[in-house]
CSV table of C-alpha atoms in Angstrom, one decimal:
chain,number,residue,atom,x,y,z
A,1,MET,CA,0.0,0.0,0.0
A,2,LYS,CA,1.9,3.0,-1.3
A,3,PHE,CA,0.8,6.5,-1.9
A,4,SER,CA,2.0,8.6,-4.9
A,5,SER,CA,0.9,11.6,-6.9
A,6,THR,CA,-2.5,11.3,-8.6
A,7,ASP,CA,-3.9,12.8,-11.8
A,8,SER,CA,-5.2,15.8,-9.8
A,9,TYR,CA,-2.6,16.2,-7.0
A,10,VAL,CA,1.1,16.8,-7.3
A,11,ALA,CA,2.9,15.3,-4.3
A,12,PRO,CA,6.5,16.3,-3.8
A,13,HIS,CA,8.9,13.4,-3.1
A,14,ASP,CA,9.3,14.3,0.6
A,15,LEU,CA,5.5,14.3,1.1
A,16,THR,CA,5.1,10.9,-0.5
A,17,VAL,CA,7.9,9.6,1.8
A,18,ALA,CA,6.1,11.0,4.8
A,19,VAL,CA,2.7,9.5,4.0
A,20,ASN,CA,4.2,6.1,3.3
A,21,ALA,CA,6.3,6.2,6.4
A,22,ALA,CA,3.2,7.0,8.5
A,23,ILE,CA,1.3,4.1,6.9
A,24,ALA,CA,4.2,1.7,7.5
A,25,LEU,CA,4.6,2.8,11.1
A,26,GLU,CA,0.8,2.7,11.6
A,27,ARG,CA,1.0,6.1,13.3
A,28,PRO,CA,-1.1,9.3,12.6
A,29,LEU,CA,0.5,11.6,10.1
A,30,LEU,CA,0.5,15.2,11.4
A,31,VAL,CA,0.7,17.6,8.6
A,32,LYS,CA,1.4,21.3,9.1
A,33,GLY,CA,1.9,24.1,6.5
A,34,GLU,CA,0.5,27.5,5.4
A,35,PRO,CA,-3.3,27.6,4.9
A,36,GLY,CA,-4.0,26.8,1.3
A,37,THR,CA,-1.1,24.4,0.7
A,38,GLY,CA,-3.3,21.4,0.2
A,39,LYS,CA,-3.2,19.7,3.7
A,40,THR,CA,-6.9,18.8,3.6
A,41,GLU,CA,-6.8,17.8,0.0
A,42,LEU,CA,-3.8,15.5,0.8
A,43,ALA,CA,-6.1,13.2,2.8
A,44,ARG,CA,-8.6,13.0,0.0
A,45,GLN,CA,-5.9,12.2,-2.5
A,46,VAL,CA,-4.4,9.6,-0.2
A,47,ALA,CA,-7.8,7.9,0.0
A,48,ALA,CA,-8.2,8.1,-3.8
A,49,SER,CA,-4.6,6.8,-4.5
A,50,LEU,CA,-5.1,3.8,-2.1
A,51,GLY,CA,-8.7,3.2,-3.1
A,52,LEU,CA,-10.0,3.7,0.4
A,53,GLU,CA,-13.1,5.4,1.8
A,54,MET,CA,-12.4,8.7,3.7
A,55,ILE,CA,-14.1,9.8,6.9
A,56,GLU,CA,-13.6,13.5,7.6
A,57,TRP,CA,-13.8,15.1,11.1
A,58,ASN,CA,-13.7,18.9,10.8
A,59,ILE,CA,-12.6,20.4,14.1
A,60,LYS,CA,-14.0,23.7,15.4
A,61,SER,CA,-13.3,25.8,18.5
A,62,THR,CA,-16.2,24.1,20.3
A,63,THR,CA,-15.4,20.5,19.3
A,64,ARG,CA,-14.7,18.1,22.2
A,65,ALA,CA,-12.7,14.9,21.8
A,66,GLN,CA,-15.6,12.8,23.2
A,67,GLN,CA,-17.7,13.8,20.1
A,68,GLY,CA,-15.2,11.9,18.0
A,69,LEU,CA,-16.0,8.7,20.0
A,70,TYR,CA,-19.7,9.0,20.7
A,71,GLU,CA,-22.4,11.2,22.3
A,72,TYR,CA,-25.0,9.9,24.7
A,73,ASP,CA,-28.4,11.8,24.6
A,74,ALA,CA,-29.6,11.4,28.2
A,75,VAL,CA,-32.2,14.2,27.7
A,76,SER,CA,-34.0,12.4,24.9
A,77,ARG,CA,-33.9,9.1,26.9
A,78,LEU,CA,-35.5,10.8,29.9
A,79,ARG,CA,-38.2,12.4,27.7
A,80,ASP,CA,-39.0,9.1,26.1
A,81,SER,CA,-39.2,7.4,29.4
A,82,GLN,CA,-41.7,9.9,30.6
A,83,LEU,CA,-43.8,9.3,27.5
A,84,GLY,CA,-43.6,5.5,28.0
A,85,ASP,CA,-41.6,4.8,24.9
A,86,PRO,CA,-40.4,1.2,25.0
A,87,LYS,CA,-37.1,1.9,23.2
A,88,VAL,CA,-35.7,3.5,26.4
A,89,GLU,CA,-34.9,-0.1,27.5
A,90,ASP,CA,-32.0,-0.1,25.0
A,91,VAL,CA,-29.5,2.6,25.7
A,92,ARG,CA,-28.0,2.1,22.2
A,93,HIS,CA,-30.9,4.1,20.7
A,94,TYR,CA,-29.5,7.2,22.4
A,95,ILE,CA,-25.9,6.8,21.4
A,96,LYS,CA,-24.6,8.7,18.4
A,97,LYS,CA,-21.5,7.3,16.8
A,98,GLY,CA,-18.6,9.7,16.3
A,99,LYS,CA,-16.1,9.8,13.4
A,100,LEU,CA,-13.6,7.6,15.3
A,101,TRP,CA,-16.2,5.0,16.0
A,102,GLN,CA,-17.2,5.0,12.3
A,103,ALA,CA,-13.6,4.5,11.3
A,104,PHE,CA,-13.0,1.7,13.9
A,105,GLU,CA,-16.1,-0.3,12.9
A,106,ALA,CA,-15.5,-0.1,9.1
A,107,GLU,CA,-14.9,-3.5,7.6
A,108,GLN,CA,-12.3,-2.2,5.3
A,109,LYS,CA,-9.3,0.1,6.0
A,110,VAL,CA,-10.3,3.8,5.7
A,111,VAL,CA,-8.6,7.2,5.8
A,112,LEU,CA,-9.6,9.2,8.8
A,113,LEU,CA,-9.0,12.9,8.5
A,114,ILE,CA,-8.9,15.0,11.6
A,115,ASP,CA,-8.8,18.5,10.1
A,116,GLU,CA,-7.4,21.6,11.8
A,117,ILE,CA,-6.8,20.0,15.2
A,118,ASP,CA,-5.3,23.3,16.4
A,119,LYS,CA,-8.7,25.0,16.3
A,120,ALA,CA,-9.9,23.0,19.4
A,121,ASP,CA,-9.1,23.5,23.0
A,122,ILE,CA,-5.5,22.8,24.1
A,123,GLU,CA,-6.6,19.6,25.9
A,124,PHE,CA,-8.3,18.2,22.8
A,125,PRO,CA,-5.2,16.3,21.5
A,126,ASN,CA,-4.3,14.9,24.9
A,127,ASP,CA,-7.9,13.6,25.2
A,128,LEU,CA,-7.4,11.5,22.1
A,129,LEU,CA,-4.0,10.0,23.0
A,130,GLN,CA,-5.1,6.6,24.2
A,131,GLU,CA,-7.8,6.1,21.5
A,132,LEU,CA,-5.4,6.9,18.7
A,133,ASP,CA,-2.6,4.9,20.3
A,134,LYS,CA,-4.6,1.8,21.1
A,135,MET,CA,-7.2,2.2,18.4
A,136,ALA,CA,-9.9,1.3,20.9
A,137,PHE,CA,-12.2,3.0,23.5
A,138,HIS,CA,-14.7,2.1,26.1
A,139,VAL,CA,-18.4,2.9,25.9
A,140,TYR,CA,-19.5,3.4,29.6
A,141,GLU,CA,-23.2,3.3,28.9
A,142,THR,CA,-23.2,-0.1,27.3
A,143,GLY,CA,-20.0,-1.6,28.9
A,144,GLU,CA,-18.5,-2.5,25.5
A,145,THR,CA,-15.1,-1.8,24.1
A,146,ILE,CA,-14.9,-0.6,20.5
A,147,SER,CA,-11.7,-1.7,18.8
A,148,ALA,CA,-10.6,-1.0,15.2
A,149,LYS,CA,-11.4,-3.9,12.9
A,150,GLN,CA,-8.9,-2.4,10.4
A,151,ARG,CA,-6.4,0.2,11.7
A,152,PRO,CA,-7.3,3.4,9.7
A,153,VAL,CA,-4.8,5.7,8.0
A,154,VAL,CA,-5.0,8.7,10.2
A,155,ILE,CA,-4.1,12.1,8.8
A,156,ILE,CA,-4.2,15.1,11.1
A,157,THR,CA,-3.8,18.7,9.8
A,158,SER,CA,-2.8,21.8,11.7
A,159,ASN,CA,-2.3,25.5,10.7
A,160,ASN,CA,0.0,26.0,13.7
A,161,GLU,CA,-2.4,28.3,15.5
A,162,LYS,CA,-1.6,26.5,18.8
A,163,GLU,CA,1.3,24.4,20.0
A,164,LEU,CA,0.4,20.8,20.3
A,165,PRO,CA,1.3,18.8,23.4
A,166,ASP,CA,4.6,16.8,23.4
A,167,ALA,CA,2.9,13.6,24.4
A,168,PHE,CA,0.6,13.9,21.3
A,169,LEU,CA,3.5,14.8,19.0
A,170,ARG,CA,5.5,11.7,20.1
A,171,ARG,CA,2.7,9.5,18.8
A,172,CYS,CA,2.7,11.1,15.3
A,173,PHE,CA,4.8,11.1,12.2
A,174,PHE,CA,5.3,14.8,11.4
A,175,HIS,CA,5.6,16.5,8.0
A,176,TYR,CA,5.7,20.2,7.2
A,177,ILE,CA,4.4,21.0,3.6
A,178,ARG,CA,6.8,23.6,2.3
A,179,PHE,CA,5.4,26.2,-0.1
A,180,PRO,CA,6.0,24.9,-3.6
A,181,ASP,CA,8.9,26.3,-5.6
A,182,MET,CA,8.3,27.7,-9.1
A,183,GLU,CA,8.8,24.4,-10.9
A,184,THR,CA,6.5,22.5,-8.6
A,185,MET,CA,3.9,25.2,-8.9
A,186,LYS,CA,4.0,24.9,-12.7
A,187,GLN,CA,3.3,21.2,-12.3
A,188,ILE,CA,0.4,22.0,-10.0
A,189,VAL,CA,-1.0,24.5,-12.4
A,190,GLU,CA,-0.7,22.0,-15.3
A,191,VAL,CA,-2.9,19.6,-13.4
A,192,HIS,CA,-5.6,22.3,-13.0
A,193,PHE,CA,-5.2,24.2,-16.2
A,194,PRO,CA,-3.6,21.9,-18.8
A,195,GLY,CA,-2.1,23.6,-21.8
A,196,LEU,CA,-1.9,27.0,-20.3
A,197,LYS,CA,0.3,29.2,-22.4
A,198,SER,CA,3.8,29.3,-21.1
A,199,ASP,CA,4.3,33.0,-21.5
A,200,LEU,CA,1.2,33.8,-19.5
A,201,LEU,CA,2.0,31.2,-16.9
A,202,GLY,CA,5.6,32.5,-16.6
A,203,ALA,CA,4.5,36.2,-16.2
A,204,ALA,CA,1.7,35.3,-13.7
A,205,LEU,CA,3.9,33.1,-11.5
A,206,ALA,CA,6.8,35.6,-11.5
A,207,GLN,CA,4.4,38.2,-10.3
A,208,PHE,CA,2.8,35.9,-7.8
A,209,TYR,CA,6.2,35.0,-6.2
A,210,GLU,CA,7.2,38.7,-6.2
A,211,ILE,CA,4.0,39.5,-4.3
A,212,ARG,CA,4.7,36.7,-1.8
A,213,ASP,CA,8.2,38.0,-1.2
A,214,THR,CA,7.0,41.6,-0.5
A,215,GLN,CA,8.3,42.7,2.9
A,216,GLY,CA,5.5,43.6,5.3
A,217,LEU,CA,2.8,41.5,3.8
A,218,LYS,CA,0.4,40.3,6.5
A,219,LYS,CA,-1.0,37.3,4.6
A,220,LYS,CA,1.0,35.7,1.8
A,221,PRO,CA,-1.2,34.4,-1.0
A,222,SER,CA,-1.4,30.6,-1.1
A,223,THR,CA,-1.5,27.8,-3.7
A,224,SER,CA,-5.3,27.8,-3.8
A,225,GLU,CA,-5.4,31.6,-4.2
A,226,VAL,CA,-3.0,31.6,-7.2
A,227,LEU,CA,-5.1,28.9,-8.8
A,228,ASP,CA,-8.2,31.1,-8.3
A,229,TRP,CA,-6.2,34.1,-9.7
A,230,LEU,CA,-5.2,32.1,-12.8
A,231,LYS,CA,-8.8,31.1,-13.4
A,232,LEU,CA,-9.8,34.7,-13.4
A,233,LEU,CA,-6.9,35.7,-15.7
A,234,LEU,CA,-8.1,33.1,-18.2
A,235,ALA,CA,-11.8,34.1,-17.8
A,236,GLU,CA,-10.8,37.7,-18.6
A,237,ASP,CA,-8.5,36.6,-21.4
A,238,LEU,CA,-5.6,38.7,-20.1
A,239,SER,CA,-2.2,38.6,-21.8
A,240,PRO,CA,1.3,38.8,-20.2
A,241,GLU,CA,1.3,42.5,-21.2
A,242,ASP,CA,-1.9,43.1,-19.3
A,243,LEU,CA,-0.2,41.8,-16.1
A,244,LYS,CA,2.6,44.3,-16.2
A,245,ARG,CA,2.6,46.8,-13.3
A,246,ASP,CA,4.2,50.2,-13.1
A,247,GLY,CA,4.7,52.9,-10.6
A,248,VAL,CA,1.2,54.2,-11.2
A,249,ASN,CA,-0.5,51.0,-10.0
A,250,ALA,CA,1.5,48.5,-8.0
A,251,LEU,CA,-1.6,46.4,-7.4
A,252,PRO,CA,-1.8,43.2,-9.5
A,253,LYS,CA,-4.7,42.7,-11.8
A,254,LEU,CA,-7.7,41.2,-10.1
A,255,HIS,CA,-5.8,41.5,-6.8
A,256,GLY,CA,-8.8,40.5,-4.7
A,257,ALA,CA,-8.0,36.9,-5.5
A,258,LEU,CA,-4.5,37.3,-4.0
A,259,LEU,CA,-4.7,40.0,-1.3
A,260,LYS,CA,-7.2,39.2,1.4
A,261,ASN,CA,-7.1,42.2,3.8
A,262,GLU,CA,-7.0,45.9,3.6
A,263,GLN,CA,-3.6,46.2,5.2
A,264,ASP,CA,-2.0,44.3,2.3
A,265,VAL,CA,-3.9,46.4,-0.3
A,266,ALA,CA,-2.7,49.5,1.4
A,267,LEU,CA,0.8,48.3,1.4
A,268,PHE,CA,0.9,48.0,-2.4
A,269,GLU,CA,-0.8,51.4,-2.7
A,270,ARG,CA,2.0,52.9,-0.6
A,271,LEU,CA,4.6,51.1,-2.8
A,272,ALA,CA,3.0,52.7,-5.9
A,273,PHE,CA,3.1,56.1,-4.2
A,274,LEU,CA,6.8,55.8,-3.3
A,275,ALA,CA,7.6,54.6,-6.8
A,276,ARG,CA,5.8,57.7,-8.3
A,277,GLY,CA,7.8,59.9,-6.0
A,278,GLN,CA,11.1,58.4,-7.0
A,279,ARG,CA,10.2,59.0,-10.7
A,280,ARG,CA,9.8,62.8,-10.2
């Protein structure tokens, strides 16, 4: 069972090595990187490459670790008992299976994505230590233990908003997705926009990396944003000449796809003002 690039996803060599190492070790793969570098998409592509079903658990600030195992609805059971509903005799009617339970009970191996784990409370990763390590958990209401029939491929993503506990990190195989260099980005673009004219692609990517390297930028544009930008350039049928910037307007064409806050827009406007002053 080996992961490699797919028709719709360009995986650098170090990333494929990391995925396959985590699979071989049967440990969760913890993936970090800038937002928009394809961390979530990686899990989908691993599932597609290996021919496995994917179960996705999207983490929010209010998510608790217990929700990944199961939730017991005691209120509904109490209400039904007051109404004389016979199903109250079986507590299983009031247990909602979480994503880990679904992954553990699957007959075939699955890919389990725990997406953006750093959004949750700092104790969230520690609360999952034993379950991810032993691939089993206890259901107190029924007295049963749920063990994984097939150990899932676990991929955990983080945007590095919070530090993760050392005990949790010890149980993971770690990989940081570096931002693609120019050549890798060309391969990624070719997957999404096959046959894009090389002169337009060259001019667009040169400008894109120039924007990313601008000092003082609050949010650097990501891979997903450059793909959106290229889609707009094609829709507007712009040429390499149309992309050229001068001192009058330092903002890139259709800059709303690349610059996502007013501070960065203002930064480029200031650069244009300074450039005009130097020309006088």
